[in-house]
Amino acid sequence: MTMLRFAQTCEAIAATTKKLEKTAIVADYLRSLSPSEAAEAAIFLSGRPFAAYRETTLQVGGSLLWKTIAELSGKPEQGLTASYRRHGDSGSVAAEVLPEKPQSLLSLVSVQQSFEQIASARGPAAKGHLLRELLHQATPLEAKYIVKIISGDLRIGLKESLVEEAIAKAFDAQLDDVKRANMLLGDIGETLVLALAGRLAEAKIRLFNAIDFMLASPVESAQEALSYFENAAVEDKYDGIRAQAHISKGEAHLYSRTRDEITESFPELPPALAGLPDGTILDGEIVAWSPHGAGIPTREEPTVERNPGGPDAAPVTNSGSATPRALPFSTLQQRLGRKKVSEKMMREIPVAYLVFDILCADGDLLLDLPLRERAQILDKLLAAPRAQPAIQAHAQSQFAFQGEERSCAPVLRAPVSAAHSPDDIEALFTAARARGNEGLMIKDPESRYTPGRRGKSWLKLKRELATLDVVVTAVEYGHGKRIGVLSDYTFAVWNGDRLENIGKAYSGLTDAEIAEMTEWFLEHVVRDEGLRLQVEPKIVLEVAFNNMMESTRHESGYSLRFPRIVRLRPDKLPEDADTIETVRKIYERQHTG
Ligand code: AMP
């Protein structure tokens, strides 16, 4: 029964584009339920089968869903495909093709229990059986939303932030308190229960649940950077993978920008981190590491005052070919995307974790302290001897430990310099580039750590004219040696909550990447236009280009000259892609010299 009301509420939410109306509908609905049902509904409304912090996944792919819907509908596949092309999502197909039921029997709790069973079942056959049972009991409208939750996207224009707003409204709580509790707990259901009891302040950080990452805004020059704050803490911008490390009771886990666990990809890091105190959360970049500075050309570097271990630490000199260095992303890329990382791979492409922030120490959250103070805590923590001999004075050159089988990688404090003038920044930029890094991160020492926000407290200064992070909206088959594979990508940037195309690129990816992408795109077609396939807007690319022009060719009103794909950005979600405002800014800069 309660599942039917959930589905009807979703229909009502989808029927309005006004955010205020959406939150009002959700707030009324949540208030009308018992606390445990409301908690479950809040999780489902944020488009998930389980609370965010849980590592449980259903492991039900598109094809298993498709097969089950087809079977239950008793219709030929062709009819289903036509319906999919009309709607572009399997949930709506289910609603259209599944048989009517005389009455609704499902409750939110029973759907939740089925999800738990599906998640713990092993293999597609067992999962398929449970899924069939669940969908068999559902009315077409209930099935629509069950399928949407399983696919991880309700598509009713309701982000988790709107569910947070609705909880604040429903239970008379401060929105900031709701957001904070949800961030700490990673559970919008538990957050709702606390809001309802007026106990949001009691929410405690839950380790092994990634906090959203603080993001940086691009700047074009040293002058622009210092227009936001006068004194800057400056670090190299390393070209690797952002990672948050959680340490508790001798265990360490790593999370990516999309808050997915990536510990298994870097088996040499947990042993190096596990000796840190209980209740530590670090933010940093995992890079391919050259312990002796080899792998990239060494150039003359200007001398710049650097204080890697805080003001009292000995200065690090960066000249000399034996200086350890971070290597470009292309090196790290060679060991990504593998299920198992061999000892050989760890030896051939060593990594290091360059830590630039600390979010939690001894279980205390530090987000509200200024960066200046967080930096001091971090300096002390990484300078202190560890419980395990994880890092020694020059761990860079150390790889395996005496008598220990496991490899262990360096965990290092990313060096910080103080800059007070554009000249300071220019000198640091040249030095960073000479070390082979991408550019600089320029940070306001007075700033708090603001999860998930792209503000002006962290700025990134890069060398390229500009690159854009874009979302692929359509793909085409290639020519020549690319016949039979989807190698031409049309891509878009955000204009408000709409994606508007801005260009099309052909080159830049490896054959293996194109083959993998072809497979993915074929499984995520929204509309088949013959030679061109519109696809689900999920894949983020970083594109470089020589020039930007105003143009009526694409709906964004701009087009790119010689666009090329720099790399796939699986670490970014579609909503992290660039906006039309950034495009305009780049265009204007180009045309005002
Ligand atoms: P982008 O990926 O171009 O949006 O640039 C932001 C990313 O730079 C962050 O998410 C980090 O992964 C990376 N990064 C590299 N070095 C640093 C640093 N010192 N501080 C913060 N972020 C860094």
Coordinates of C-alpha atoms and ligand atoms in Angstrom, one line a residue:
M1 CA 0.0 0.0 0.0
T2 CA 2.5 2.6 1.1
M3 CA 4.6 1.9 -2.1
L4 CA 1.7 3.1 -4.2
R5 CA 1.4 6.4 -2.3
F6 CA 5.2 6.8 -2.7
A7 CA 4.8 6.3 -6.5
Q8 CA 1.9 8.7 -6.7
T9 CA 3.9 11.3 -4.8
C10 CA 6.7 10.9 -7.2
E11 CA 4.3 11.5 -10.1
A12 CA 3.1 14.7 -8.4
I13 CA 6.7 15.8 -7.9
A14 CA 7.5 15.1 -11.5
A15 CA 4.5 17.1 -12.7
T16 CA 5.8 20.4 -11.5
T17 CA 9.1 22.1 -12.4
K18 CA 8.9 24.5 -9.5
K19 CA 11.4 23.6 -6.8
L20 CA 9.3 25.1 -4.0
E21 CA 6.3 23.1 -5.0
K22 CA 8.4 19.9 -5.2
T23 CA 9.7 20.5 -1.7
A24 CA 6.2 21.3 -0.4
I25 CA 4.9 18.0 -1.8
V26 CA 7.8 16.0 -0.3
A27 CA 7.5 17.8 3.1
D28 CA 3.7 17.0 3.3
Y29 CA 4.3 13.5 2.3
L30 CA 7.1 12.8 4.8
R31 CA 5.1 14.3 7.6
S32 CA 2.2 12.0 6.9
L33 CA 4.3 8.8 7.4
S34 CA 5.5 7.0 10.5
P35 CA 9.1 7.8 11.4
S36 CA 10.5 4.5 10.0
E37 CA 8.5 4.7 6.8
A38 CA 9.5 8.4 6.4
A39 CA 13.1 7.4 6.8
E40 CA 12.8 4.7 4.1
A41 CA 10.9 7.1 1.8
A42 CA 13.6 9.8 2.2
I43 CA 16.2 7.3 1.0
F44 CA 14.2 6.2 -2.0
L45 CA 13.4 9.8 -2.8
S46 CA 17.1 10.6 -3.1
G47 CA 17.2 7.9 -5.8
R48 CA 18.9 5.2 -3.8
P49 CA 17.9 1.7 -2.6
F50 CA 20.2 2.0 0.5
A51 CA 21.6 4.8 2.6
A52 CA 24.6 6.5 1.0
Y53 CA 27.1 5.4 3.6
R54 CA 26.3 1.7 3.1
E55 CA 28.6 -0.1 0.7
T56 CA 25.8 -2.4 -0.3
T57 CA 24.8 -2.4 -4.0
L58 CA 22.1 -4.3 -5.7
Q59 CA 24.3 -5.4 -8.7
V60 CA 21.3 -5.5 -11.0
G61 CA 22.4 -4.3 -14.4
G62 CA 20.3 -2.8 -17.2
S63 CA 20.1 -6.1 -19.1
L64 CA 18.8 -8.1 -16.1
L65 CA 16.2 -5.4 -15.5
W66 CA 15.3 -5.4 -19.2
K67 CA 15.0 -9.2 -19.4
T68 CA 12.8 -9.3 -16.3
I69 CA 10.4 -6.6 -17.5
A70 CA 10.1 -8.3 -20.9
E71 CA 9.3 -11.6 -19.3
L72 CA 6.7 -10.3 -17.0
S73 CA 5.1 -8.2 -19.7
G74 CA 4.7 -11.2 -22.0
K75 CA 5.3 -8.8 -24.9
P76 CA 7.9 -9.2 -27.7
E77 CA 11.2 -7.3 -27.2
Q78 CA 10.4 -5.1 -30.2
G79 CA 7.4 -3.5 -28.5
L80 CA 9.6 -2.8 -25.4
T81 CA 12.3 -1.2 -27.5
A82 CA 9.8 1.2 -29.1
S83 CA 8.6 2.1 -25.6
Y84 CA 12.1 2.7 -24.4
R85 CA 12.8 5.0 -27.3
R86 CA 9.7 7.0 -26.4
H87 CA 10.6 7.4 -22.7
G88 CA 14.4 6.9 -22.5
D89 CA 14.2 5.0 -19.2
S90 CA 13.3 1.5 -18.1
G91 CA 11.0 2.6 -15.3
S92 CA 8.6 4.2 -17.7
V93 CA 8.8 1.2 -19.9
A94 CA 7.8 -1.0 -17.0
A95 CA 4.8 1.2 -16.3
E96 CA 3.7 1.0 -19.9
V97 CA 4.1 -2.7 -20.5
L98 CA 3.5 -4.5 -17.2
P99 CA 0.0 -5.9 -16.5
E100 CA -2.5 -4.1 -14.2
K101 CA -3.0 -5.6 -10.7
P102 CA -6.4 -5.5 -8.9
Q103 CA -4.8 -4.0 -5.8
S104 CA -1.5 -2.8 -4.4
L105 CA 0.1 -5.0 -1.8
L106 CA 3.6 -3.5 -1.4
S107 CA 4.8 -1.4 1.4
L108 CA 7.9 0.7 1.5
V109 CA 9.3 -1.7 4.1
S110 CA 8.6 -4.8 2.0
V111 CA 10.3 -3.2 -1.0
Q112 CA 13.3 -2.3 1.2
Q113 CA 13.4 -5.9 2.4
S114 CA 13.4 -7.2 -1.2
F115 CA 16.3 -4.8 -2.0
E116 CA 18.3 -6.3 0.9
Q117 CA 17.6 -9.8 -0.3
I118 CA 18.6 -8.9 -3.9
A119 CA 21.8 -7.3 -2.7
S120 CA 22.8 -10.3 -0.7
A121 CA 21.8 -12.9 -3.4
R122 CA 24.8 -14.2 -5.4
G123 CA 24.7 -14.3 -9.2
P124 CA 22.3 -13.0 -11.8
A125 CA 20.0 -16.0 -11.7
A126 CA 19.3 -15.7 -7.9
K127 CA 19.0 -11.9 -8.2
G128 CA 16.7 -12.2 -11.3
H129 CA 14.4 -14.6 -9.4
L130 CA 14.0 -12.1 -6.5
L131 CA 13.6 -9.2 -8.8
R132 CA 10.9 -11.1 -10.7
E133 CA 9.0 -11.8 -7.5
L134 CA 9.2 -8.2 -6.5
L135 CA 8.0 -6.8 -9.8
H136 CA 5.3 -9.4 -10.1
Q137 CA 3.7 -8.1 -6.9
A138 CA 3.9 -4.5 -8.1
T139 CA 1.3 -2.4 -9.9
P140 CA 2.6 -0.8 -13.1
L141 CA 3.0 2.5 -11.3
E142 CA 4.8 1.0 -8.4
A143 CA 7.1 -1.0 -10.8
K144 CA 7.9 2.3 -12.5
Y145 CA 9.5 3.7 -9.4
I146 CA 11.0 0.4 -8.1
V147 CA 12.9 0.1 -11.5
K148 CA 13.9 3.8 -11.3
I149 CA 15.4 3.3 -7.8
I150 CA 17.2 0.2 -8.9
S151 CA 18.7 2.2 -11.8
G152 CA 19.7 4.9 -9.4
D153 CA 17.9 7.8 -10.9
L154 CA 14.3 8.8 -10.3
R155 CA 14.3 11.5 -13.0
I156 CA 11.6 13.6 -11.3
G157 CA 13.8 16.6 -10.8
L158 CA 14.5 15.9 -7.2
K159 CA 18.0 16.1 -6.0
E160 CA 19.1 15.0 -2.5
S161 CA 19.4 18.6 -1.6
L162 CA 15.7 19.1 -2.2
V163 CA 14.9 16.2 0.1
E164 CA 17.1 17.9 2.7
E165 CA 15.0 21.1 2.2
A166 CA 11.8 19.1 2.5
I167 CA 13.0 17.5 5.8
A168 CA 13.9 21.0 7.2
K169 CA 10.4 22.2 6.2
A170 CA 8.5 19.2 7.4
F171 CA 10.1 19.0 10.8
D172 CA 10.8 22.7 11.5
A173 CA 14.6 22.3 11.4
Q174 CA 17.4 24.6 10.1
L175 CA 18.4 23.6 6.6
D176 CA 22.1 23.9 7.5
D177 CA 21.7 21.5 10.5
V178 CA 19.9 19.0 8.2
K179 CA 22.7 19.2 5.6
R180 CA 25.4 18.8 8.2
A181 CA 23.8 15.8 9.8
N182 CA 23.3 14.2 6.4
M183 CA 26.9 14.9 5.5
L184 CA 28.2 13.4 8.7
L185 CA 26.0 10.3 8.7
G186 CA 25.7 9.7 5.0
D187 CA 22.1 8.6 5.7
I188 CA 19.2 10.9 4.8
G189 CA 16.8 8.5 6.6
E190 CA 18.6 8.7 9.9
T191 CA 18.9 12.4 9.4
L192 CA 15.1 12.6 9.0
V193 CA 14.7 10.6 12.3
L194 CA 17.0 13.0 14.1
A195 CA 15.3 16.1 12.6
L196 CA 11.9 14.7 13.7
A197 CA 13.2 14.3 17.3
G198 CA 14.8 17.7 17.3
R199 CA 18.2 16.0 17.8
L200 CA 20.2 17.0 14.7
A201 CA 23.0 18.4 16.8
E202 CA 23.7 14.9 18.1
A203 CA 24.8 13.6 14.7
K204 CA 28.4 12.3 14.9
I205 CA 30.8 11.7 12.0
R206 CA 30.6 8.2 10.7
L207 CA 33.9 7.0 9.5
F208 CA 34.2 5.0 6.3
N209 CA 31.5 7.2 4.8
A210 CA 33.1 9.8 2.4
I211 CA 32.5 13.5 3.0
D212 CA 31.9 15.5 -0.2
F213 CA 35.1 17.0 -1.5
M214 CA 35.8 20.8 -1.5
L215 CA 36.2 21.9 -5.1
A216 CA 38.2 24.7 -6.7
S217 CA 37.3 27.4 -9.2
P218 CA 39.5 28.2 -12.2
V219 CA 41.5 31.4 -12.4
E220 CA 43.3 32.8 -15.4
S221 CA 46.1 34.7 -13.7
A222 CA 48.0 35.4 -10.5
Q223 CA 46.4 38.8 -10.3
E224 CA 42.9 37.3 -10.5
A225 CA 43.8 34.8 -7.8
L226 CA 45.0 37.5 -5.4
S227 CA 41.9 39.6 -6.0
Y228 CA 39.9 37.1 -3.9
F229 CA 42.3 37.1 -0.9
E230 CA 45.7 38.9 -0.3
N231 CA 47.7 36.2 1.4
A232 CA 47.7 32.8 -0.2
A233 CA 48.7 29.3 0.7
V234 CA 50.0 27.8 -2.5
E235 CA 50.5 24.2 -3.4
D236 CA 51.4 22.4 -6.6
K237 CA 48.5 21.1 -8.6
Y238 CA 49.3 17.4 -8.9
D239 CA 47.9 15.5 -11.8
G240 CA 46.5 12.3 -10.2
I241 CA 43.3 11.2 -8.5
R242 CA 41.7 13.0 -5.6
A243 CA 41.3 10.7 -2.6
Q244 CA 39.9 10.9 0.9
A245 CA 41.5 8.6 3.4
H246 CA 39.6 7.4 6.5
I247 CA 41.5 5.7 9.3
S248 CA 40.0 3.9 12.2
K249 CA 41.2 1.0 14.5
G250 CA 44.2 0.2 12.4
E251 CA 42.2 0.1 9.1
A252 CA 42.4 2.6 6.3
H253 CA 40.0 3.1 3.4
L254 CA 40.2 5.4 0.4
Y255 CA 37.4 7.2 -1.4
S256 CA 37.3 8.9 -4.8
R257 CA 35.7 12.2 -5.7
T258 CA 32.5 10.4 -6.5
R259 CA 32.7 9.0 -3.0
D260 CA 33.2 5.5 -4.2
E261 CA 35.7 3.3 -2.4
I262 CA 39.0 2.9 -4.3
T263 CA 41.1 1.2 -1.6
E264 CA 41.5 -2.0 -3.7
S265 CA 43.1 0.0 -6.5
F266 CA 46.0 1.1 -4.2
P267 CA 46.8 -1.8 -2.0
E268 CA 50.1 -0.2 -1.0
L269 CA 48.4 2.8 0.7
P270 CA 46.4 1.3 3.6
P271 CA 49.5 -0.2 5.3
A272 CA 51.1 3.2 5.1
L273 CA 48.0 5.0 6.5
A274 CA 46.9 2.5 9.1
G275 CA 49.4 3.6 11.7
L276 CA 47.8 7.0 11.9
P277 CA 45.6 7.8 14.9
D278 CA 42.0 6.5 15.1
G279 CA 39.4 8.9 13.7
T280 CA 41.6 10.6 11.1
I281 CA 40.2 11.8 7.7
L282 CA 42.7 13.1 5.2
D283 CA 42.2 14.8 1.8
G284 CA 44.9 14.5 -0.9
E285 CA 45.9 13.4 -4.3
I286 CA 47.2 9.9 -5.3
V287 CA 49.9 10.3 -7.9
A288 CA 52.2 8.1 -9.9
W289 CA 55.5 8.6 -8.1
S290 CA 59.0 8.6 -9.2
P291 CA 61.2 8.1 -6.1
H292 CA 64.3 9.2 -7.9
G293 CA 62.9 12.0 -10.0
A294 CA 63.2 10.0 -13.2
G295 CA 60.4 9.7 -15.8
I296 CA 60.1 13.4 -16.7
P297 CA 62.7 15.9 -17.9
T298 CA 64.4 17.9 -15.2
R299 CA 64.8 21.5 -15.9
E300 CA 66.3 24.4 -14.1
E301 CA 64.1 25.5 -11.2
P302 CA 63.9 28.8 -9.5
T303 CA 64.5 28.9 -5.8
V304 CA 61.3 29.5 -3.9
E305 CA 60.8 29.5 -0.1
R306 CA 58.9 26.4 0.7
N307 CA 57.8 25.1 4.1
P308 CA 56.6 21.6 3.6
G309 CA 56.4 20.7 7.2
G310 CA 55.1 24.0 8.5
P311 CA 57.2 27.1 9.3
D312 CA 59.6 25.2 11.6
A313 CA 60.4 22.3 9.2
A314 CA 63.6 22.2 7.2
P315 CA 63.2 23.6 3.7
V316 CA 63.0 21.1 0.9
T317 CA 65.2 21.8 -2.1
N318 CA 63.7 20.8 -5.4
S319 CA 66.8 20.8 -7.6
G320 CA 68.8 17.8 -8.4
S321 CA 67.7 14.8 -10.4
A322 CA 67.3 12.5 -7.3
T323 CA 64.4 14.6 -6.0
P324 CA 61.2 12.4 -5.9
R325 CA 58.5 13.7 -8.1
A326 CA 54.9 13.2 -9.0
L327 CA 54.4 11.9 -12.6
P328 CA 51.7 12.9 -15.1
F329 CA 48.2 11.3 -15.0
S330 CA 49.0 9.3 -18.1
T331 CA 51.4 7.2 -16.1
L332 CA 48.9 6.6 -13.3
Q333 CA 46.3 5.8 -15.8
Q334 CA 48.1 2.6 -16.8
R335 CA 47.3 1.0 -13.5
L336 CA 43.7 2.2 -13.2
G337 CA 40.6 0.2 -14.1
R338 CA 42.0 -3.1 -13.0
K339 CA 40.3 -5.4 -10.6
K340 CA 43.5 -6.6 -9.1
V341 CA 46.7 -4.7 -8.8
S342 CA 49.7 -7.0 -9.0
E343 CA 52.9 -6.6 -7.1
K344 CA 54.7 -6.1 -10.4
M345 CA 52.3 -3.2 -11.3
M346 CA 53.0 -1.7 -7.9
R347 CA 56.7 -1.9 -8.5
E348 CA 56.6 -0.6 -12.0
I349 CA 54.2 2.3 -11.3
P350 CA 54.6 3.2 -7.7
V351 CA 52.2 5.7 -6.2
A352 CA 52.3 8.3 -3.4
Y353 CA 49.5 9.9 -1.5
L354 CA 50.2 13.7 -1.3
V355 CA 48.1 15.0 1.6
F356 CA 47.0 18.6 1.6
D357 CA 44.2 18.7 4.1
I358 CA 42.8 17.1 7.2
L359 CA 39.1 16.9 7.9
C360 CA 38.9 15.0 11.1
A361 CA 41.5 14.3 13.8
D362 CA 40.9 12.0 16.8
G363 CA 37.2 11.8 15.7
D364 CA 36.8 15.6 15.9
L365 CA 35.5 17.3 12.8
L366 CA 37.8 20.1 11.7
L367 CA 35.8 21.5 8.8
D368 CA 35.0 24.8 10.5
L369 CA 38.6 25.6 11.4
P370 CA 40.5 27.9 9.1
L371 CA 42.8 26.1 6.6
R372 CA 45.8 27.7 8.5
E373 CA 44.9 25.7 11.6
R374 CA 44.0 22.5 9.8
A375 CA 47.4 22.8 8.1
Q376 CA 49.2 23.0 11.4
I377 CA 47.4 19.9 12.7
L378 CA 48.3 18.1 9.5
D379 CA 51.9 19.1 9.6
K380 CA 52.2 17.7 13.2
L381 CA 50.3 14.5 12.4
L382 CA 52.5 13.6 9.4
A383 CA 55.7 14.6 11.1
A384 CA 55.0 12.4 14.2
P385 CA 56.3 8.9 14.3
R386 CA 53.7 6.4 13.3
A387 CA 52.5 3.4 15.3
Q388 CA 53.7 1.2 12.4
P389 CA 57.0 2.0 10.6
A390 CA 54.9 3.1 7.6
I391 CA 56.8 6.1 6.6
Q392 CA 60.4 6.8 7.4
A393 CA 62.5 9.8 6.7
H394 CA 62.8 9.2 3.0
A395 CA 60.1 6.7 2.4
Q396 CA 59.9 7.8 -1.2
S397 CA 62.8 5.5 -2.0
Q398 CA 61.5 2.8 0.3
F399 CA 59.1 0.4 -1.2
A400 CA 58.9 -2.9 0.6
F401 CA 59.5 -3.2 4.2
Q402 CA 62.0 -5.3 6.0
G403 CA 60.6 -8.8 6.4
E404 CA 57.2 -7.6 5.3
E405 CA 55.5 -9.0 2.2
R406 CA 53.2 -6.1 1.6
S407 CA 54.3 -3.1 -0.3
C408 CA 53.9 0.3 1.3
A409 CA 53.8 3.6 -0.5
P410 CA 54.7 7.0 0.8
V411 CA 52.2 9.3 2.4
L412 CA 53.6 12.8 2.3
R413 CA 52.5 16.3 3.3
A414 CA 52.1 18.3 0.1
P415 CA 54.5 21.2 0.4
V416 CA 52.9 24.6 1.0
S417 CA 54.3 28.0 0.2
A418 CA 53.1 31.4 1.2
A419 CA 52.5 34.0 -1.6
H420 CA 51.7 37.7 -1.1
S421 CA 52.2 39.1 -4.6
P422 CA 51.5 38.1 -8.2
D423 CA 55.3 37.7 -8.6
D424 CA 55.4 35.1 -5.8
I425 CA 52.7 33.2 -7.6
E426 CA 54.4 33.4 -11.0
A427 CA 57.6 32.1 -9.5
L428 CA 55.8 29.2 -7.8
F429 CA 53.9 28.5 -11.0
T430 CA 57.2 28.2 -13.0
A431 CA 58.7 25.9 -10.3
A432 CA 55.6 23.7 -10.3
R433 CA 55.7 23.4 -14.0
A434 CA 59.4 22.6 -13.9
R435 CA 58.6 19.8 -11.4
G436 CA 56.2 18.4 -14.1
N437 CA 53.0 19.4 -12.2
E438 CA 49.9 20.9 -13.8
G439 CA 50.0 24.3 -12.2
L440 CA 49.0 25.6 -8.8
M441 CA 46.3 25.4 -6.2
I442 CA 45.9 28.7 -4.5
K443 CA 44.1 28.6 -1.2
D444 CA 42.7 31.1 1.3
P445 CA 44.4 30.3 4.6
E446 CA 41.3 31.7 6.4
S447 CA 38.8 29.5 4.7
R448 CA 36.7 26.7 6.1
Y449 CA 36.4 23.4 4.4
T450 CA 33.1 23.5 2.5
P451 CA 32.2 20.0 1.2
G452 CA 30.8 19.8 -2.3
R453 CA 31.1 23.5 -3.0
R454 CA 33.1 25.2 -5.7
G455 CA 33.8 28.6 -4.1
K456 CA 36.6 31.2 -4.4
S457 CA 38.6 29.9 -1.4
W458 CA 40.4 27.3 -3.5
L459 CA 41.6 28.4 -6.9
K460 CA 43.3 26.4 -9.6
L461 CA 45.7 28.0 -12.0
K462 CA 46.6 25.8 -15.0
R463 CA 48.7 26.3 -18.1
E464 CA 46.4 25.3 -20.9
L465 CA 44.3 28.0 -22.6
A466 CA 41.4 26.2 -21.0
T467 CA 39.9 22.8 -20.9
L468 CA 36.2 22.1 -20.4
D469 CA 34.6 19.2 -18.6
V470 CA 31.7 18.2 -20.8
V471 CA 29.0 15.6 -20.9
V472 CA 28.6 13.3 -23.9
T473 CA 25.0 13.5 -25.3
A474 CA 25.3 11.7 -28.7
V475 CA 27.7 9.4 -30.4
E476 CA 28.4 8.3 -34.0
Y477 CA 30.2 5.5 -35.7
G478 CA 33.7 6.4 -36.9
H479 CA 35.4 6.1 -40.3
G480 CA 38.5 4.4 -41.6
K481 CA 40.0 2.2 -38.8
R482 CA 37.2 3.4 -36.5
I483 CA 34.5 1.7 -38.6
G484 CA 32.2 -0.2 -36.3
V485 CA 33.1 1.6 -33.1
L486 CA 31.4 4.7 -31.6
S487 CA 34.3 7.2 -31.7
D488 CA 32.7 10.6 -32.5
Y489 CA 31.3 12.2 -29.5
T490 CA 28.9 15.2 -29.3
F491 CA 29.2 16.9 -26.0
A492 CA 27.4 19.6 -23.9
V493 CA 27.8 22.0 -21.0
W494 CA 25.1 23.0 -18.5
N495 CA 22.8 25.9 -19.0
G496 CA 20.9 25.9 -15.7
D497 CA 19.6 22.4 -15.5
R498 CA 19.7 21.8 -19.3
L499 CA 22.6 20.3 -21.2
E500 CA 23.4 22.3 -24.3
N501 CA 25.7 20.9 -27.0
I502 CA 28.9 22.8 -27.7
G503 CA 31.0 20.6 -29.9
K504 CA 32.0 17.3 -31.3
A505 CA 35.4 15.6 -31.0
Y506 CA 36.9 12.6 -32.7
S507 CA 40.4 12.0 -31.3
G508 CA 42.2 11.6 -28.0
L509 CA 41.1 8.3 -26.7
T510 CA 43.0 5.0 -27.0
D511 CA 41.5 2.1 -29.1
A512 CA 40.9 0.2 -25.8
E513 CA 39.0 3.2 -24.3
I514 CA 36.9 3.6 -27.5
A515 CA 36.0 -0.1 -27.5
E516 CA 35.0 0.1 -23.8
M517 CA 33.0 3.3 -24.4
T518 CA 31.3 1.7 -27.5
E519 CA 30.0 -1.1 -25.3
W520 CA 28.8 1.4 -22.7
F521 CA 27.1 3.7 -25.2
L522 CA 25.3 0.8 -26.9
E523 CA 23.8 -0.1 -23.6
H524 CA 22.7 3.4 -22.8
V525 CA 21.0 4.6 -26.0
V526 CA 18.1 7.0 -25.5
R527 CA 17.3 7.5 -29.2
D528 CA 18.5 5.8 -32.2
E529 CA 18.8 8.2 -35.1
G530 CA 20.4 5.8 -37.6
L531 CA 24.0 6.9 -37.8
R532 CA 23.8 8.9 -34.6
L533 CA 22.7 7.6 -31.3
Q534 CA 21.5 9.9 -28.5
V535 CA 22.9 8.5 -25.3
E536 CA 22.3 8.9 -21.6
P537 CA 24.2 12.0 -20.4
K538 CA 26.5 10.2 -17.9
I539 CA 30.0 10.3 -19.4
V540 CA 32.2 13.2 -18.6
L541 CA 35.2 14.1 -20.8
E542 CA 37.8 16.8 -20.5
V543 CA 38.3 18.5 -23.8
A544 CA 41.0 21.0 -25.0
F545 CA 40.6 23.3 -28.0
N546 CA 42.5 26.0 -29.8
N547 CA 39.8 28.6 -29.9
M548 CA 36.2 29.3 -29.1
M549 CA 33.7 30.9 -31.5
E550 CA 30.1 32.2 -31.4
S551 CA 28.1 29.9 -33.6
T552 CA 24.6 28.8 -34.3
R553 CA 25.7 25.3 -35.1
H554 CA 25.2 24.1 -31.5
E555 CA 22.4 25.1 -29.2
S556 CA 24.8 26.6 -26.6
G557 CA 25.6 29.4 -29.1
Y558 CA 29.3 28.6 -29.1
S559 CA 31.5 26.1 -30.9
L560 CA 35.1 25.0 -30.3
R561 CA 37.9 25.1 -32.8
F562 CA 40.0 21.8 -33.0
P563 CA 38.4 20.2 -30.0
R564 CA 40.2 17.1 -28.7
I565 CA 39.6 14.8 -25.9
V566 CA 42.2 15.1 -23.2
R567 CA 40.9 12.2 -21.2
L568 CA 37.8 10.5 -19.8
R569 CA 36.9 11.8 -16.4
P570 CA 35.2 8.8 -14.7
D571 CA 36.0 10.6 -11.4
K572 CA 33.5 13.3 -12.2
L573 CA 29.7 13.1 -12.2
P574 CA 27.7 14.7 -15.0
E575 CA 26.7 17.5 -12.6
D576 CA 30.4 18.4 -12.1
A577 CA 30.7 19.3 -15.8
D578 CA 31.3 23.0 -16.8
T579 CA 28.6 25.5 -17.3
I580 CA 27.7 28.0 -20.0
E581 CA 29.0 30.8 -17.6
T582 CA 32.5 29.3 -17.7
V583 CA 32.2 29.1 -21.5
R584 CA 31.2 32.7 -21.8
K585 CA 34.1 33.7 -19.5
I586 CA 36.6 31.9 -21.6
Y587 CA 35.1 33.4 -24.8
E588 CA 35.2 36.9 -23.4
R589 CA 38.7 36.6 -22.1
Q590 CA 39.8 35.4 -25.5
H591 CA 38.2 38.4 -27.2
T592 CA 39.4 41.1 -24.8
G593 CA 43.0 39.9 -25.1
Ligands
AMP1 P1 40.2 19.8 -11.7 O1 40.2 18.3 -11.6 O2 40.9 20.3 -12.9 O3 38.8 20.4 -11.5 O4 41.1 20.4 -10.5 C1 40.8 20.1 -9.2 C2 41.5 18.9 -8.7 O5 42.9 19.1 -8.6 C3 41.1 18.4 -7.3 O6 39.9 17.8 -7.3 C4 42.3 17.5 -7.0 O7 42.0 16.2 -7.5 C5 43.4 18.1 -7.8 N1 44.6 18.6 -7.0 C6 45.9 18.5 -7.3 N2 46.6 19.0 -6.4 C7 45.8 19.6 -5.5 C8 46.1 20.4 -4.3 N3 47.3 20.7 -3.9 N4 45.0 20.8 -3.6 C9 43.7 20.5 -4.0 N5 43.5 19.8 -5.1 C10 44.5 19.3 -5.8

